[in-house]
Amino acid sequence: MPPRTLTSLIIATSLAACDAGAGASGAGPDVVVETRGDTTVVRTLSGNVWGADATLVPQLSIGEVEGPEEFLFGAIGSIAVDDDGRVYVLDRQAFNVRGFDADGAHIETLGGPGEGPGELSTTGSIAILPGGRVAAQDPLNSRIQVYGPEPNETEAWRYESGAFVLPFKPLFVDPLGRILVAAPQSSAPGDVVEQVAVLGADGVQQDTLIPPHGDFEPPSVEVYVPMFERSVTSPVPLTARRHWTLNPDGHFVTGVSTDYRIDLEGDAGVLRIERVYEPVAVSEAERSYHREDTTRSMRLTQPDWSWNGPLIPETKPPFRGLISGRDGRIWVQLWTEAYPEENEDYDPDNPRSDPVTWPSPLRYDVFDSDGTYLGAVVPPEGFADYPQPIFDGDDVWAVTRDALGVERVVHFRLQVGGGNR
């Protein structure tokens, strides 16, 4: 076992003072810090800086039920925000990107359906490049359409990708102006290797990176696919997964949700965030729902399929997603207790439709870039976790969906307890 230096620090008021804000209360987090080689572990035992759960208060909404076409969204697939608060929205139905100023006024529409210069035949994610250029991913064609900086100026940047499955990952832009795009490769169906293509500021691919997950493989079941003449695997519901995102500095943020442990790569080593947590129980009814749903789905491919993998667990993993904010904060999407809800769109003739669903309310843990646990955020009703929200300090931009399914992009401000920050 390698030598280990223990800096066992019980940090309370010192961490609480770093970013308490106007609405915070309490003594702050109880933390142990350890140094293990080039890895610094910040483990929160209890408490947090804010002292109370935070919510998100709407500041501006873009999108209408009726009105000018540029404010009517069909299916929002990605959003991006520049340093001046301008908001860009990718509409997967219209195959275009619409730009709005910080007050919500429409300023431009980019792209459109097609194969020509600046046009999109498929839609992935968008990002803002240095100089105000807008990048839109056309994933099935393994290219990125770049708009600007001059009006009607476009470029097409190519990258290597060959996967059968395309993850819904955002585009990342690092301080050097390089763009990083999820570009998985696959030698056979079901054997997908997650990787990231790195394109320079000139659009030429420079490198390919693989997130450092170790050798973890999620618990899975197998199904035989006649088309491929082989079996492929599918993860068991509510089990641990590999998660990754990229920090604004271009380094990976990774975690395997077997434990509450998240690694932030850096030039000087790794910062590991850990937190003591109470596992969320899975009821027998929820386990039955997921087992029946998986079985029904598998039998569409293999009619005689029966369960052939690990059982659905009795507790959920600690987290289900990682997002790095533009300011370097880490937002950890948590697993929460689910509840049964009648499916108003249930179609008994559709084998993939369920009469009852089990939604889990959204909740995020938020950590500062040094591993300090700031607290939890409970978004309001209608807040969507897809497409990925934009987090920047106390400002959040996200898609919302109302009871009629109307989509809008909303600028929120974080509020702790009953006070403003």
PDB file of C-alpha atoms in Angstrom, residues 50 55-60 79 81-83 85 324-327 329 331 366 377 383 389-398 410-415 421:
ATOM      1  CA  TRP A  50     -25.769  27.124   2.351  1.00  0.00           C
ATOM      2  CA  THR A  55     -34.460  26.503  -5.427  1.00  0.00           C
ATOM      3  CA  LEU A  56     -34.469  28.282  -8.779  1.00  0.00           C
ATOM      4  CA  VAL A  57     -36.476  31.460  -9.367  1.00  0.00           C
ATOM      5  CA  PRO A  58     -37.456  32.391 -12.978  1.00  0.00           C
ATOM      6  CA  GLN A  59     -35.985  35.636 -14.305  1.00  0.00           C
ATOM      7  CA  LEU A  60     -36.759  35.430 -18.047  1.00  0.00           C
ATOM      8  CA  ILE A  79     -29.153  25.332 -25.537  1.00  0.00           C
ATOM      9  CA  VAL A  81     -25.372  30.884 -23.596  1.00  0.00           C
ATOM     10  CA  ASP A  82     -22.575  33.349 -24.380  1.00  0.00           C
ATOM     11  CA  ASP A  83     -20.740  35.703 -22.023  1.00  0.00           C
ATOM     12  CA  GLY A  85     -26.229  36.462 -21.820  1.00  0.00           C
ATOM     13  CA  SER A 324     -19.772  20.929 -14.838  1.00  0.00           C
ATOM     14  CA  GLY A 325     -20.840  24.555 -14.602  1.00  0.00           C
ATOM     15  CA  ARG A 326     -19.215  27.322 -16.634  1.00  0.00           C
ATOM     16  CA  ASP A 327     -17.741  28.591 -13.344  1.00  0.00           C
ATOM     17  CA  ARG A 329     -18.879  24.141  -9.925  1.00  0.00           C
ATOM     18  CA  TRP A 331     -23.638  19.729 -10.231  1.00  0.00           C
ATOM     19  CA  VAL A 366     -23.639  21.376  -5.840  1.00  0.00           C
ATOM     20  CA  VAL A 377     -30.899  22.486  -5.299  1.00  0.00           C
ATOM     21  CA  PHE A 383     -37.739  21.983 -15.069  1.00  0.00           C
ATOM     22  CA  PRO A 389     -29.111  22.860 -18.429  1.00  0.00           C
ATOM     23  CA  ILE A 390     -26.459  25.588 -18.389  1.00  0.00           C
ATOM     24  CA  PHE A 391     -25.071  26.348 -14.904  1.00  0.00           C
ATOM     25  CA  ASP A 392     -22.982  29.452 -14.229  1.00  0.00           C
ATOM     26  CA  GLY A 393     -22.642  30.443 -10.570  1.00  0.00           C
ATOM     27  CA  ASP A 394     -26.109  31.379  -9.348  1.00  0.00           C
ATOM     28  CA  ASP A 395     -27.483  31.641 -12.895  1.00  0.00           C
ATOM     29  CA  VAL A 396     -29.161  28.677 -14.571  1.00  0.00           C
ATOM     30  CA  TRP A 397     -30.665  28.349 -18.054  1.00  0.00           C
ATOM     31  CA  ALA A 398     -32.864  25.332 -18.707  1.00  0.00           C
ATOM     32  CA  VAL A 410     -35.984  29.939 -18.856  1.00  0.00           C
ATOM     33  CA  HIS A 411     -33.237  31.917 -17.128  1.00  0.00           C
ATOM     34  CA  PHE A 412     -33.356  31.119 -13.394  1.00  0.00           C
ATOM     35  CA  ARG A 413     -31.547  32.612 -10.399  1.00  0.00           C
ATOM     36  CA  LEU A 414     -30.529  30.383  -7.500  1.00  0.00           C
ATOM     37  CA  GLN A 415     -32.206  31.188  -4.175  1.00  0.00           C
ATOM     38  CA  ARG A 421     -28.211  35.283  -2.925  1.00  0.00           C
TER      39      ARG A 421
END
